[in-house]
Short mmCIF file of C-alpha atoms in Angstrom, two decimals:
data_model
loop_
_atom_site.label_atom_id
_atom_site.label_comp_id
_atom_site.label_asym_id
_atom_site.label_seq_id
_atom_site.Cartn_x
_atom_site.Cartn_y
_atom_site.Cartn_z
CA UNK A 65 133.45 85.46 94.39
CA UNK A 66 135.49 86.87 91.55
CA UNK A 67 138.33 88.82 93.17
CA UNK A 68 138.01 87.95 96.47
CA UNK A 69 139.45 84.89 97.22
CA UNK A 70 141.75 84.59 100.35
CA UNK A 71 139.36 87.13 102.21
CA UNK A 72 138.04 85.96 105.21
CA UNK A 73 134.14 87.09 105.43
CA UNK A 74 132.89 88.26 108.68
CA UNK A 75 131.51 85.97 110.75
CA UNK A 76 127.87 86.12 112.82
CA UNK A 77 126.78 89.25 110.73
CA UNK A 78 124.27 87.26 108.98
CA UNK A 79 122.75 85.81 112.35
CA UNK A 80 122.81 88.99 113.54
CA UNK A 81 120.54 90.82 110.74
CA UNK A 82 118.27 87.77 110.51
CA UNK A 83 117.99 87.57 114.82
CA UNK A 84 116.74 91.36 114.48
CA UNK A 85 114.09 90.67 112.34
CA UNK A 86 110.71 89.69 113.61
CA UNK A 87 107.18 89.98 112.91
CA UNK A 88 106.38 91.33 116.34
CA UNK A 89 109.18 94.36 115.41
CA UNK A 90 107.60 94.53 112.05
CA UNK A 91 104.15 94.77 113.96
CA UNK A 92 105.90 97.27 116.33
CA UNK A 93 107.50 99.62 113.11
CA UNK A 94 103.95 99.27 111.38
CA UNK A 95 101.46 100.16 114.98
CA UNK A 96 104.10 103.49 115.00
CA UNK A 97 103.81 104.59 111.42
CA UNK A 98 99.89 104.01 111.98
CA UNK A 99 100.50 106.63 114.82
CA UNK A 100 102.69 108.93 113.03
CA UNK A 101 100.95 109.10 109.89
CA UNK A 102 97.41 107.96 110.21
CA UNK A 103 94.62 105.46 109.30
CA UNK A 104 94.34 105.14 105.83
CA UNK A 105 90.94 103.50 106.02
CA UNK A 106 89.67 106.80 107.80
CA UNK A 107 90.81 109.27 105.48
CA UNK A 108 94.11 109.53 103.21
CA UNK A 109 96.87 109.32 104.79
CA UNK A 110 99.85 112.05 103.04
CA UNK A 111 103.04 110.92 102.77
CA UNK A 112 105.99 112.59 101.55
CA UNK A 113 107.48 112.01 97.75
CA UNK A 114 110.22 110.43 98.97
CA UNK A 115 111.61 106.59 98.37
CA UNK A 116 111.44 105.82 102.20
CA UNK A 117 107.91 106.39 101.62
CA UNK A 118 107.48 103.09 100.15
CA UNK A 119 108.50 101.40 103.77
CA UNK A 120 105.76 103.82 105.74
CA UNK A 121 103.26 102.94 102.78
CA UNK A 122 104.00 98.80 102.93
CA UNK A 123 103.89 98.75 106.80
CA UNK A 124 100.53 100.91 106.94
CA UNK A 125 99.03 98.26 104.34
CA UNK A 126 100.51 95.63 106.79
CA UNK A 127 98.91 96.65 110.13
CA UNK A 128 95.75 97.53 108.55
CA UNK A 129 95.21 94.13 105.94
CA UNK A 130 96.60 91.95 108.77
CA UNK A 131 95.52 93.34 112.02
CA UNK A 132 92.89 95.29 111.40
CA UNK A 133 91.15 93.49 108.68
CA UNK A 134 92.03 90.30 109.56
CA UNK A 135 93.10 88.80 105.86
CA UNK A 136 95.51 86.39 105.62
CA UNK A 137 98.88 86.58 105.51
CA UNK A 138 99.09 86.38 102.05
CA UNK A 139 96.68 88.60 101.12
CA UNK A 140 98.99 90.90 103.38
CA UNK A 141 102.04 89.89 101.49
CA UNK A 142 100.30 90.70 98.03
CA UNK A 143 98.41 93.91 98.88
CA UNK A 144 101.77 94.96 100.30
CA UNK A 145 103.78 94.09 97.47
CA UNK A 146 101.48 95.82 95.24
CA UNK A 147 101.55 99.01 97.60
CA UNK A 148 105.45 99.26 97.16
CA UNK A 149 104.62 99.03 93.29
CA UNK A 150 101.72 102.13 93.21
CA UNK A 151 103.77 104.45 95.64
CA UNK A 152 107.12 103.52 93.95
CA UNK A 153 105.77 104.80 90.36
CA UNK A 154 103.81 108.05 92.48
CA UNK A 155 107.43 108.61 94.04
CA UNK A 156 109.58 107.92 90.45
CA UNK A 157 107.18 109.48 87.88
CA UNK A 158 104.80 112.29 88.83
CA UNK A 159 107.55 114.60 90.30
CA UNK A 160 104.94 115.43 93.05
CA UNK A 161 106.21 117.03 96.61
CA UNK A 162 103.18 114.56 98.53
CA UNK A 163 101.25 111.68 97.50
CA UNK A 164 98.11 110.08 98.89
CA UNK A 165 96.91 106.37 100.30
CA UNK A 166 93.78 105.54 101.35
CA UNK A 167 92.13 102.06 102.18
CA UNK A 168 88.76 100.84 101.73
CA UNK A 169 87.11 97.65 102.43
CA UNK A 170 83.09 97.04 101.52
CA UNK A 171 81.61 93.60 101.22
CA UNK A 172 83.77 90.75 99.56
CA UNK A 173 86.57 93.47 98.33
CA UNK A 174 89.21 95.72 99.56
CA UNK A 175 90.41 98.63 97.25
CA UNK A 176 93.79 100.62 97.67
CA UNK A 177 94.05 104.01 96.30
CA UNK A 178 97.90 106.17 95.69
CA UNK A 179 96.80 109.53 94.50
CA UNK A 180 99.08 112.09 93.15
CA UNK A 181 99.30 115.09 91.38
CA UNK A 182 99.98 114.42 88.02
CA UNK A 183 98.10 113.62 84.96
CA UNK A 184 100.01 111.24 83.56
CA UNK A 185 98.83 108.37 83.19
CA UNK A 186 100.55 104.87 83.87
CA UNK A 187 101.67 102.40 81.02
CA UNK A 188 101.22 98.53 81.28
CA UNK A 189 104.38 97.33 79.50
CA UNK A 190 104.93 93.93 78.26
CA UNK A 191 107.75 92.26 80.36
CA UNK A 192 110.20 90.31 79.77
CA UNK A 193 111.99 87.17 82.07
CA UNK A 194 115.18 89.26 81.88
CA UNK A 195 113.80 92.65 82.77
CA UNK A 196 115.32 94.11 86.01
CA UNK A 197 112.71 97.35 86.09
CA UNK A 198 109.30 98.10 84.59
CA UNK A 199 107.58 94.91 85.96
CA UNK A 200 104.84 97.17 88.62
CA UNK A 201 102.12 97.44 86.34
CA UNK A 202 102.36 93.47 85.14
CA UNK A 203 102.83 92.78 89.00
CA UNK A 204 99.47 94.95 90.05
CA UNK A 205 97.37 93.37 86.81
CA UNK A 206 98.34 89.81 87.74
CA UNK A 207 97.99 89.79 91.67
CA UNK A 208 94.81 92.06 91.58
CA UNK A 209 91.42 91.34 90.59
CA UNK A 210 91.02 94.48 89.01
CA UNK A 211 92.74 97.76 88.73
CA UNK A 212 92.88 101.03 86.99
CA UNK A 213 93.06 105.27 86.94
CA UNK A 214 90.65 107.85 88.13
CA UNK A 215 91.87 111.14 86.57
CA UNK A 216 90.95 114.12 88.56
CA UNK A 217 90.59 118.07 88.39
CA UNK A 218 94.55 118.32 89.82
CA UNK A 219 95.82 114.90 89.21
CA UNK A 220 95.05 111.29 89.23
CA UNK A 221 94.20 108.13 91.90
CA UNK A 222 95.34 105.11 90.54
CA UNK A 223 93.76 102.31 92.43
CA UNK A 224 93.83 98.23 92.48
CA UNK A 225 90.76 96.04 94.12
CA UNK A 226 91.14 92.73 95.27
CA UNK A 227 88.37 89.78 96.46
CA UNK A 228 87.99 88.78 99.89
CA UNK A 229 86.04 86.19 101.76
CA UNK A 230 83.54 87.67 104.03
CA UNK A 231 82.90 86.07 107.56
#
């Protein structure tokens, strides 16, 4: 590393981070948010505008896709990932105090809904290898199996479905 040669790094930190992580604490983090906040398959759940939003949002899709549902694990890891994408352009920008998530699941699908108060309306942008930002849109249209906007009186609910096998 450029400029720090001759520095000793700190030992064990890396064991330590990567001992502290576990699915069970994960399960743990994402049984208390679904406490704290709500089921988002009963009604939607309201979570504050706020990037620490994202991490409430992804471990509420967890516990309910994985747990409750019983989908796959990466089903979970996709309808998470696309979560984090939905409430991180709600939380960036709509400039709205609360947004909204709500999951659904009928027969072979499951649809997630962020809704927020603005009417703007989100832009699919071509994207580039090099890109470092604007890559939620192309991330939601590739992973899902369909996706789009429902504008309402006072805002908008932009959603993404995805298939699901059926036991």
């Amino acid at each position: 590393m450029a400029g720090l040669e001759g520095i000793e790094q700190p030992r064990g930190h890396g064991r330590a981070t990567a001992a502290r992580w576990s699915p069970a604490v994960e399960d743990e983090r994402a049984l208390k948010a679904l406490e704290l906040f709500g089921n988002p398959t009963e009604a939607e759940v309201p979570l504050p505008s706020r990037p620490e939003s994202a991490a409430t949002a992804r471990r509420l899709a967890q516990v309910v896709v994985l747990r409750q549902w019983g989908l796959s694990p990466k089903m979970t890891e996709d309808v998470v990932l696309l979560v984090s994408e939905l409430v991180g352009n709600a939380v960036r920008h709509t400039g709205a105090r609360v947004f909204g998530l709500r999951m659904r699941r009928r027969r072979g699908w499951i649809r997630i809904e962020v809704r927020d108060p603005s009417r703007g309306l989100p832009c699919l942008m071509p994207v580039q290898e090099t890109d470092i930002s604007g890559r939620g849109l192309f991330l939601v249209d590739k992973l899902s199996d369909r996706w789009g906007v429902d504008l309402l009186p006072r805002g908008k609910t932009t959603w993404f479905e995805m298939r699901v096998a059926d036991r």
